[in-house]
Amino acid sequence: MLDPELLERITARRAELDELEEQLAKQLAEVRAERDELAVAERVLDRVSEQLADERASAAPTPGQVGGRAVMLIPHRTPDVEETMLPPDYQRILAAVRQAAGPVMARQVGEVLGVDVTVRARLEPLRGRLVRLVDRGWLRKLPDGRFTTRL
C-alpha cells in the first residue's frame, strides 16, 4: 500500500507544476505576441527609412544634360530643401555672401572665393551662379547689381 503522505506530496507537486506550466505558457504567449509586434515595427521602420531615403534622393540636386554635358541642377529654395542639397560650389558662394557685412558685388564674392577677379572670363561664370541662386530663391539681387541673402 502507498503512503498517503507521499501521495499527497506528489499531488501537491503536480499542482505546483501545473500552475508553473500555466504561467510559463502565458509568458510564452506574451513573448510571442511582443516578438510579432517588433517584427511589424521593424517592417514599418524599414519602409519609412526607404521612403525618407527616396525623398532625400529626389530632393537632392541631380545632374542633368545640356548640350551633351553633365550639369548640376540647382533646386528651388523651399522649406523642405536644405542648403546642404546645393552643390558644394554653391554652398561656398552662399557662405561668402553671408559673411559679408552687407550686399556684395560679384567681384567681392570672387575675392573671398579666390577667383581671379581681374579676368572677366573668370568672373562671369561666378556672376551666372549668383544669378542662378537668385532665380532659385537662395539670394536676392538688388537693383544696383549687388547680391544679398534672403530673410
GROMACS .gro file of C-alpha atoms in nm:
model
  151
    1MET     CA    1   0.000   0.000   0.000
    2LEU     CA    2   0.118   0.356  -0.086
    3ASP     CA    3   0.200   0.602   0.182
    4PRO     CA    4  -0.083   0.864   0.195
    5GLU     CA    5   0.163   1.137   0.288
    6LEU     CA    6   0.381   1.060  -0.015
    7LEU     CA    7   0.072   1.053  -0.236
    8GLU     CA    8  -0.031   1.395  -0.100
    9ARG     CA    9   0.316   1.539  -0.169
   10ILE     CA   10   0.308   1.406  -0.525
   11THR     CA   11  -0.038   1.558  -0.582
   12ALA     CA   12   0.075   1.893  -0.436
   13ARG     CA   13   0.388   1.894  -0.652
   14ARG     CA   14   0.182   1.810  -0.961
   15ALA     CA   15  -0.048   2.106  -0.881
   16GLU     CA   16   0.257   2.335  -0.844
   17LEU     CA   17   0.397   2.214  -1.177
   18ASP     CA   18   0.058   2.257  -1.347
   19GLU     CA   19   0.041   2.616  -1.216
   20LEU     CA   20   0.400   2.683  -1.325
   21GLU     CA   21   0.326   2.537  -1.669
   22GLU     CA   22   0.022   2.767  -1.698
   23GLN     CA   23   0.233   3.072  -1.601
   24LEU     CA   24   0.509   2.978  -1.845
   25ALA     CA   25   0.258   2.920  -2.125
   26LYS     CA   26   0.111   3.265  -2.057
   27GLN     CA   27   0.460   3.424  -2.056
   28LEU     CA   28   0.549   3.241  -2.378
   29ALA     CA   29   0.232   3.372  -2.544
   30GLU     CA   30   0.319   3.726  -2.430
   31VAL     CA   31   0.675   3.692  -2.561
   32ARG     CA   32   0.550   3.564  -2.898
   33ALA     CA   33   0.297   3.849  -2.922
   34GLU     CA   34   0.567   4.107  -2.845
   35ARG     CA   35   0.801   3.948  -3.100
   36ASP     CA   36   0.525   3.975  -3.361
   37GLU     CA   37   0.478   4.342  -3.272
   38LEU     CA   38   0.852   4.402  -3.302
   39ALA     CA   39   0.857   4.235  -3.643
   40VAL     CA   40   0.578   4.466  -3.758
   41ALA     CA   41   0.761   4.768  -3.612
   42GLU     CA   42   1.080   4.668  -3.798
   43ARG     CA   43   0.892   4.642  -4.128
   44VAL     CA   44   0.733   4.982  -4.072
   45LEU     CA   45   1.070   5.134  -3.982
   46ASP     CA   46   1.228   4.984  -4.295
   47ARG     CA   47   0.950   5.126  -4.515
   48VAL     CA   48   0.970   5.470  -4.356
   49SER     CA   49   1.351   5.470  -4.389
   50GLU     CA   50   1.322   5.375  -4.756
   51GLN     CA   51   1.064   5.648  -4.816
   52LEU     CA   52   1.283   5.909  -4.645
   53ALA     CA   53   1.584   5.797  -4.845
   54ASP     CA   54   1.380   5.820  -5.167
   55GLU     CA   55   1.255   6.167  -5.073
   56ARG     CA   56   1.607   6.286  -4.992
   57ALA     CA   57   1.739   6.142  -5.315
   58SER     CA   58   1.466   6.308  -5.519
   59ALA     CA   59   1.523   6.643  -5.344
   60ALA     CA   60   1.899   6.631  -5.390
   61PRO     CA   61   2.042   6.806  -5.691
   62THR     CA   62   2.070   6.567  -5.978
   63PRO     CA   63   2.294   6.603  -6.277
   64GLY     CA   64   2.117   6.692  -6.597
   65GLN     CA   65   2.233   6.705  -6.957
   66VAL     CA   66   2.279   7.028  -7.150
   67GLY     CA   67   2.446   7.016  -7.486
   68GLY     CA   68   2.574   6.666  -7.410
   69ARG     CA   69   2.750   6.785  -7.093
   70ALA     CA   70   2.654   6.687  -6.740
   71VAL     CA   71   2.537   6.987  -6.536
   72MET     CA   72   2.418   7.009  -6.177
   73LEU     CA   73   2.064   7.129  -6.133
   74ILE     CA   74   2.009   7.380  -5.854
   75PRO     CA   75   1.691   7.318  -5.652
   76HIS     CA   76   1.449   7.596  -5.572
   77ARG     CA   77   1.456   7.713  -5.214
   78THR     CA   78   1.161   7.569  -5.023
   79PRO     CA   79   1.111   7.495  -4.653
   80ASP     CA   80   1.192   7.126  -4.706
   81VAL     CA   81   1.506   7.184  -4.917
   82GLU     CA   82   1.816   7.246  -4.709
   83GLU     CA   83   2.122   7.439  -4.816
   84THR     CA   84   2.319   7.114  -4.797
   85MET     CA   85   2.126   6.996  -5.103
   86LEU     CA   86   2.316   7.251  -5.311
   87PRO     CA   87   2.641   7.154  -5.483
   88PRO     CA   88   2.949   7.247  -5.275
   89ASP     CA   89   3.044   7.540  -5.505
   90TYR     CA   90   2.705   7.699  -5.448
   91GLN     CA   91   2.727   7.640  -5.074
   92ARG     CA   92   3.059   7.828  -5.070
   93ILE     CA   93   2.903   8.115  -5.268
   94LEU     CA   94   2.618   8.142  -5.016
   95ALA     CA   95   2.866   8.137  -4.727
   96ALA     CA   96   3.070   8.418  -4.890
   97VAL     CA   97   2.759   8.634  -4.933
   98ARG     CA   98   2.653   8.565  -4.573
   99GLN     CA   99   2.987   8.656  -4.421
  100ALA     CA  100   2.989   8.995  -4.596
  101ALA     CA  101   2.887   9.295  -4.387
  102GLY     CA  102   2.613   9.383  -4.636
  103PRO     CA  103   2.518   9.346  -5.002
  104VAL     CA  104   2.813   9.246  -5.222
  105MET     CA  105   2.914   9.264  -5.584
  106ALA     CA  106   3.015   8.950  -5.774
  107ARG     CA  107   3.376   9.077  -5.766
  108GLN     CA  108   3.376   9.079  -5.383
  109VAL     CA  109   3.239   8.724  -5.371
  110GLY     CA  110   3.507   8.620  -5.619
  111GLU     CA  111   3.778   8.769  -5.400
  112VAL     CA  112   3.652   8.572  -5.099
  113LEU     CA  113   3.639   8.251  -5.305
  114GLY     CA  114   3.986   8.305  -5.451
  115VAL     CA  115   3.870   8.370  -5.809
  116ASP     CA  116   4.099   8.586  -6.024
  117VAL     CA  117   3.861   8.883  -6.046
  118THR     CA  118   4.090   9.078  -6.279
  119VAL     CA  119   3.997   8.838  -6.560
  120ARG     CA  120   3.642   8.895  -6.679
  121ALA     CA  121   3.619   8.536  -6.813
  122ARG     CA  122   3.667   8.408  -6.457
  123LEU     CA  123   3.419   8.649  -6.302
  124GLU     CA  124   3.125   8.598  -6.539
  125PRO     CA  125   3.066   8.228  -6.452
  126LEU     CA  126   3.053   8.332  -6.084
  127ARG     CA  127   2.803   8.606  -6.167
  128GLY     CA  128   2.597   8.344  -6.351
  129ARG     CA  129   2.595   8.122  -6.043
  130LEU     CA  130   2.491   8.415  -5.825
  131VAL     CA  131   2.204   8.492  -6.062
  132ARG     CA  132   2.104   8.125  -6.062
  133LEU     CA  133   2.088   8.136  -5.682
  134VAL     CA  134   1.869   8.447  -5.711
  135ASP     CA  135   1.641   8.273  -5.963
  136ARG     CA  136   1.603   7.973  -5.729
  137GLY     CA  137   1.525   8.192  -5.425
  138TRP     CA  138   1.850   8.142  -5.233
  139LEU     CA  139   1.974   8.502  -5.276
  140ARG     CA  140   1.832   8.845  -5.362
  141LYS     CA  141   1.971   9.077  -5.627
  142LEU     CA  142   1.935   9.447  -5.554
  143PRO     CA  143   1.863   9.699  -5.835
  144ASP     CA  144   2.225   9.821  -5.821
  145GLY     CA  145   2.351   9.468  -5.907
  146ARG     CA  146   2.465   9.371  -5.558
  147PHE     CA  147   2.369   9.038  -5.402
  148THR     CA  148   2.241   8.971  -5.052
  149THR     CA  149   2.089   8.686  -4.857
  150ARG     CA  150   1.717   8.630  -4.828
  151LEU     CA  151   1.550   8.699  -4.498
   0.00000   0.00000   0.00000
